[in-house]
Amino acid sequence: MTFALAELLQFNVNADARGDLIALEKGGGVPFVPVRVYYIDAPRGVRGCHAHYNLEQLLICLRGSCTVLVDDGETRRNFRLESSDCGLHVKPLKWREMRDFSDDCLLLCLASAPYDAADYIRDYDAFLQAIAAQAKLKL
Ligand code: T46
């Protein structure tokens, strides 16, 4: 399912009597080459509240549920993640906030680049300026 802000990807599930096996690989569920994996176990409160200049991410709720707000500077939309067989593809220059975590939430992230604190935009006005600068470049 494609949205302007982010894409909700449905994964193939190899289901049998032993359970569900979901395999992710470049071209087979992951739209970029993942070079970093991290997960947040039992997240609480509000997390994120930033954008990235260059990073692409695929967010998967492996257990429990949470809401991810994605904002492109003009439109914002909430995506509810509550199944391990789908992932939210978030591209660069999208503000994101994660909240409304279930107590058992385990949130996995596949990322397109190594951790780089300089890739974060943590101020919303600076995010809007980065969007405007990108729009000028495209003119
Ligand atoms: C994002 C959302 C969805 C590392 O040392 N390495 C890492 O790869 C990451 C992601 C974080 N950290 C350290 C940096 C901080 O001291 O872990 C601490 C917590 O990170 P942060 O406050 O950025 O966590 P969230 O949940 O607000 O954001 C994270 C990602 O950082 C971010 O890229 O998009 O999850």
mmCIF file of C-alpha atoms and ligand atoms in Angstrom:
data_model
loop_
_atom_site.group_PDB
_atom_site.id
_atom_site.type_symbol
_atom_site.label_atom_id
_atom_site.label_comp_id
_atom_site.label_asym_id
_atom_site.label_seq_id
_atom_site.Cartn_x
_atom_site.Cartn_y
_atom_site.Cartn_z
ATOM 1 C CA MET A 1 0.000 0.000 0.000
ATOM 2 C CA THR A 2 1.542 3.339 -1.037
ATOM 3 C CA PHE A 3 0.966 6.617 0.736
ATOM 4 C CA ALA A 4 2.595 9.910 -0.175
ATOM 5 C CA LEU A 5 4.236 10.093 3.216
ATOM 6 C CA ALA A 6 5.468 6.548 3.689
ATOM 7 C CA GLU A 7 4.836 3.100 2.320
ATOM 8 C CA LEU A 8 3.273 0.259 4.266
ATOM 9 C CA LEU A 9 4.824 -2.937 2.897
ATOM 10 C CA GLN A 10 3.197 -6.335 3.243
ATOM 11 C CA PHE A 11 5.697 -9.211 3.569
ATOM 12 C CA ASN A 12 5.368 -12.777 2.349
ATOM 13 C CA VAL A 13 4.625 -15.148 5.207
ATOM 14 C CA ASN A 14 5.842 -18.743 5.088
ATOM 15 C CA ALA A 15 3.186 -20.215 7.327
ATOM 16 C CA ASP A 16 2.980 -23.824 8.399
ATOM 17 C CA ALA A 17 2.066 -25.801 11.484
ATOM 18 C CA ARG A 18 5.358 -24.718 13.123
ATOM 19 C CA GLY A 19 4.624 -21.000 12.877
ATOM 20 C CA ASP A 20 5.211 -18.108 10.497
ATOM 21 C CA LEU A 21 8.596 -17.442 8.904
ATOM 22 C CA ILE A 22 9.104 -14.037 7.301
ATOM 23 C CA ALA A 23 12.293 -13.463 5.307
ATOM 24 C CA LEU A 24 13.428 -9.986 4.302
ATOM 25 C CA GLU A 25 16.094 -9.285 1.718
ATOM 26 C CA LYS A 26 16.934 -6.578 -0.763
ATOM 27 C CA GLY A 27 14.361 -6.782 -3.565
ATOM 28 C CA GLY A 28 12.265 -9.165 -1.478
ATOM 29 C CA GLY A 29 10.612 -6.949 1.059
ATOM 30 C CA VAL A 30 13.320 -4.384 1.759
ATOM 31 C CA PRO A 31 13.489 -1.489 -0.729
ATOM 32 C CA PHE A 32 17.114 -0.607 0.155
ATOM 33 C CA VAL A 33 20.265 -2.375 1.310
ATOM 34 C CA PRO A 34 20.065 -2.594 5.108
ATOM 35 C CA VAL A 35 23.415 -1.957 6.777
ATOM 36 C CA ARG A 36 22.213 -1.526 10.359
ATOM 37 C CA VAL A 37 19.590 -3.193 12.499
ATOM 38 C CA TYR A 38 18.391 -1.992 15.866
ATOM 39 C CA TYR A 39 15.368 -2.717 17.986
ATOM 40 C CA ILE A 40 13.605 -0.971 20.811
ATOM 41 C CA ASP A 41 12.238 -3.303 23.451
ATOM 42 C CA ALA A 42 9.322 -2.063 25.563
ATOM 43 C CA PRO A 43 9.443 1.528 24.257
ATOM 44 C CA ARG A 44 7.595 4.105 26.322
ATOM 45 C CA GLY A 45 6.373 7.685 26.026
ATOM 46 C CA VAL A 46 7.127 9.429 22.749
ATOM 47 C CA ARG A 47 10.239 8.522 20.755
ATOM 48 C CA GLY A 48 11.695 9.817 17.526
ATOM 49 C CA CYS A 49 10.673 13.477 17.093
ATOM 50 C CA HIS A 50 13.237 14.024 14.389
ATOM 51 C CA ALA A 51 13.898 13.564 10.678
ATOM 52 C CA HIS A 52 16.939 12.274 8.814
ATOM 53 C CA TYR A 53 18.767 13.980 5.982
ATOM 54 C CA ASN A 54 19.685 10.763 4.174
ATOM 55 C CA LEU A 55 18.594 7.695 6.105
ATOM 56 C CA GLU A 56 15.952 5.266 4.853
ATOM 57 C CA GLN A 57 14.305 2.982 7.370
ATOM 58 C CA LEU A 58 11.933 0.063 7.523
ATOM 59 C CA LEU A 59 10.063 -0.083 10.838
ATOM 60 C CA ILE A 60 8.503 -3.388 11.862
ATOM 61 C CA CYS A 61 6.555 -4.048 15.028
ATOM 62 C CA LEU A 62 7.707 -7.589 15.823
ATOM 63 C CA ARG A 63 5.543 -7.827 18.923
ATOM 64 C CA GLY A 64 2.694 -5.682 20.226
ATOM 65 C CA SER A 65 1.770 -2.427 18.553
ATOM 66 C CA CYS A 66 2.624 1.239 18.222
ATOM 67 C CA THR A 67 1.708 4.317 16.215
ATOM 68 C CA VAL A 68 4.191 6.087 13.942
ATOM 69 C CA LEU A 69 3.361 9.626 12.902
ATOM 70 C CA VAL A 70 5.027 10.616 9.626
ATOM 71 C CA ASP A 71 5.136 14.257 8.541
ATOM 72 C CA ASP A 72 6.534 15.697 5.284
ATOM 73 C CA GLY A 73 6.186 19.327 6.334
ATOM 74 C CA GLU A 74 2.745 19.675 4.722
ATOM 75 C CA THR A 75 0.830 16.550 5.633
ATOM 76 C CA ARG A 76 0.996 14.275 8.649
ATOM 77 C CA ARG A 77 -0.426 10.799 8.998
ATOM 78 C CA ASN A 78 -0.521 8.182 11.719
ATOM 79 C CA PHE A 79 0.349 4.602 10.831
ATOM 80 C CA ARG A 80 -0.630 1.902 13.310
ATOM 81 C CA LEU A 81 1.868 -0.977 13.292
ATOM 82 C CA GLU A 82 0.429 -4.094 14.903
ATOM 83 C CA SER A 83 1.597 -7.054 12.887
ATOM 84 C CA SER A 84 5.058 -8.510 12.243
ATOM 85 C CA ASP A 85 4.178 -9.213 8.602
ATOM 86 C CA CYS A 86 4.235 -5.588 7.514
ATOM 87 C CA GLY A 87 6.721 -2.759 7.692
ATOM 88 C CA LEU A 88 6.657 1.001 7.296
ATOM 89 C CA HIS A 89 9.181 2.343 4.793
ATOM 90 C CA VAL A 90 10.189 5.857 5.822
ATOM 91 C CA LYS A 91 12.335 7.827 3.398
ATOM 92 C CA PRO A 92 14.708 10.740 4.133
ATOM 93 C CA LEU A 93 13.354 14.141 5.164
ATOM 94 C CA LYS A 94 10.274 12.806 6.927
ATOM 95 C CA TRP A 95 9.610 13.838 10.499
ATOM 96 C CA ARG A 96 8.617 10.824 12.632
ATOM 97 C CA GLU A 97 7.230 10.340 16.110
ATOM 98 C CA MET A 98 6.470 6.974 17.684
ATOM 99 C CA ARG A 99 3.928 6.662 20.485
ATOM 100 C CA ASP A 100 0.990 4.671 21.906
ATOM 101 C CA PHE A 101 3.162 1.624 22.499
ATOM 102 C CA SER A 102 1.588 -1.517 23.873
ATOM 103 C CA ASP A 103 3.409 -2.776 26.980
ATOM 104 C CA ASP A 104 4.865 -5.713 25.032
ATOM 105 C CA CYS A 105 5.986 -3.663 22.004
ATOM 106 C CA LEU A 106 9.191 -4.727 20.260
ATOM 107 C CA LEU A 107 10.009 -2.348 17.420
ATOM 108 C CA LEU A 108 12.609 -3.398 14.854
ATOM 109 C CA CYS A 109 14.301 -1.002 12.467
ATOM 110 C CA LEU A 110 16.317 -1.840 9.354
ATOM 111 C CA ALA A 111 18.375 1.183 8.344
ATOM 112 C CA SER A 112 20.190 2.081 5.134
ATOM 113 C CA ALA A 113 23.303 3.564 6.777
ATOM 114 C CA PRO A 114 25.454 3.290 9.903
ATOM 115 C CA TYR A 115 24.546 5.389 12.915
ATOM 116 C CA ASP A 116 25.455 9.029 12.321
ATOM 117 C CA ALA A 117 24.335 11.688 14.801
ATOM 118 C CA ALA A 118 24.942 14.364 12.126
ATOM 119 C CA ASP A 119 22.187 12.856 9.952
ATOM 120 C CA TYR A 120 19.515 13.798 12.526
ATOM 121 C CA ILE A 121 17.346 16.930 12.280
ATOM 122 C CA ARG A 122 15.970 17.334 15.784
ATOM 123 C CA ASP A 123 14.473 20.814 15.450
ATOM 124 C CA TYR A 124 11.138 21.065 13.595
ATOM 125 C CA ASP A 125 11.887 24.498 12.094
ATOM 126 C CA ALA A 126 15.241 23.231 10.830
ATOM 127 C CA PHE A 127 13.339 20.295 9.288
ATOM 128 C CA LEU A 128 11.017 22.704 7.442
ATOM 129 C CA GLN A 129 14.057 24.660 6.221
ATOM 130 C CA ALA A 130 15.655 21.453 4.937
ATOM 131 C CA ILE A 131 12.422 20.619 3.035
ATOM 132 C CA ALA A 132 12.384 24.121 1.508
ATOM 133 C CA ALA A 133 16.050 23.833 0.507
ATOM 134 C CA GLN A 134 15.365 20.468 -1.135
ATOM 135 C CA ALA A 135 12.361 21.904 -3.027
ATOM 136 C CA LYS A 136 14.560 24.759 -4.341
ATOM 137 C CA LEU A 137 17.131 22.240 -5.615
ATOM 138 C CA LYS A 138 14.398 20.427 -7.559
ATOM 139 C CA LEU A 139 13.242 23.630 -9.344
HETATM 140 C C1 T46 B 1 14.610 6.717 14.277
HETATM 141 C C2 T46 B 1 13.656 6.097 15.209
HETATM 142 C C3 T46 B 1 12.610 5.280 14.510
HETATM 143 C C4 T46 B 1 22.999 4.323 18.893
HETATM 144 O O1 T46 B 1 24.037 4.350 19.588
HETATM 145 N N1 T46 B 1 23.001 3.640 17.704
HETATM 146 C C5 T46 B 1 21.906 3.571 16.915
HETATM 147 O O2 T46 B 1 21.945 2.925 15.847
HETATM 148 C C6 T46 B 1 20.716 4.257 17.342
HETATM 149 C C7 T46 B 1 19.457 4.224 16.468
HETATM 150 C C8 T46 B 1 20.740 4.944 18.520
HETATM 151 N N2 T46 B 1 21.849 4.965 19.277
HETATM 152 C C9 T46 B 1 21.834 5.674 20.573
HETATM 153 C C10 T46 B 1 21.678 7.179 20.460
HETATM 154 C C11 T46 B 1 20.940 7.534 21.733
HETATM 155 O O3 T46 B 1 21.888 7.757 22.771
HETATM 156 O O4 T46 B 1 20.704 5.207 21.324
HETATM 157 C C12 T46 B 1 20.142 6.277 22.079
HETATM 158 C C13 T46 B 1 18.659 6.423 21.810
HETATM 159 O O5 T46 B 1 18.455 6.844 20.437
HETATM 160 P P1 T46 B 1 17.294 7.842 20.024
HETATM 161 O O6 T46 B 1 17.003 8.786 21.103
HETATM 162 O O7 T46 B 1 17.662 8.424 18.672
HETATM 163 O O8 T46 B 1 16.051 6.829 19.854
HETATM 164 P P2 T46 B 1 14.647 7.112 19.163
HETATM 165 O O9 T46 B 1 13.783 5.957 19.500
HETATM 166 O O10 T46 B 1 14.124 8.461 19.482
HETATM 167 O O11 T46 B 1 14.931 7.105 17.576
HETATM 168 C C14 T46 B 1 15.356 5.923 16.928
HETATM 169 C C15 T46 B 1 16.450 6.216 15.901
HETATM 170 O O12 T46 B 1 17.533 6.910 16.517
HETATM 171 C C16 T46 B 1 15.972 7.041 14.754
HETATM 172 O O13 T46 B 1 16.911 6.988 13.695
HETATM 173 O O14 T46 B 1 14.243 7.106 13.188
HETATM 174 O O15 T46 B 1 14.260 5.305 16.257
#
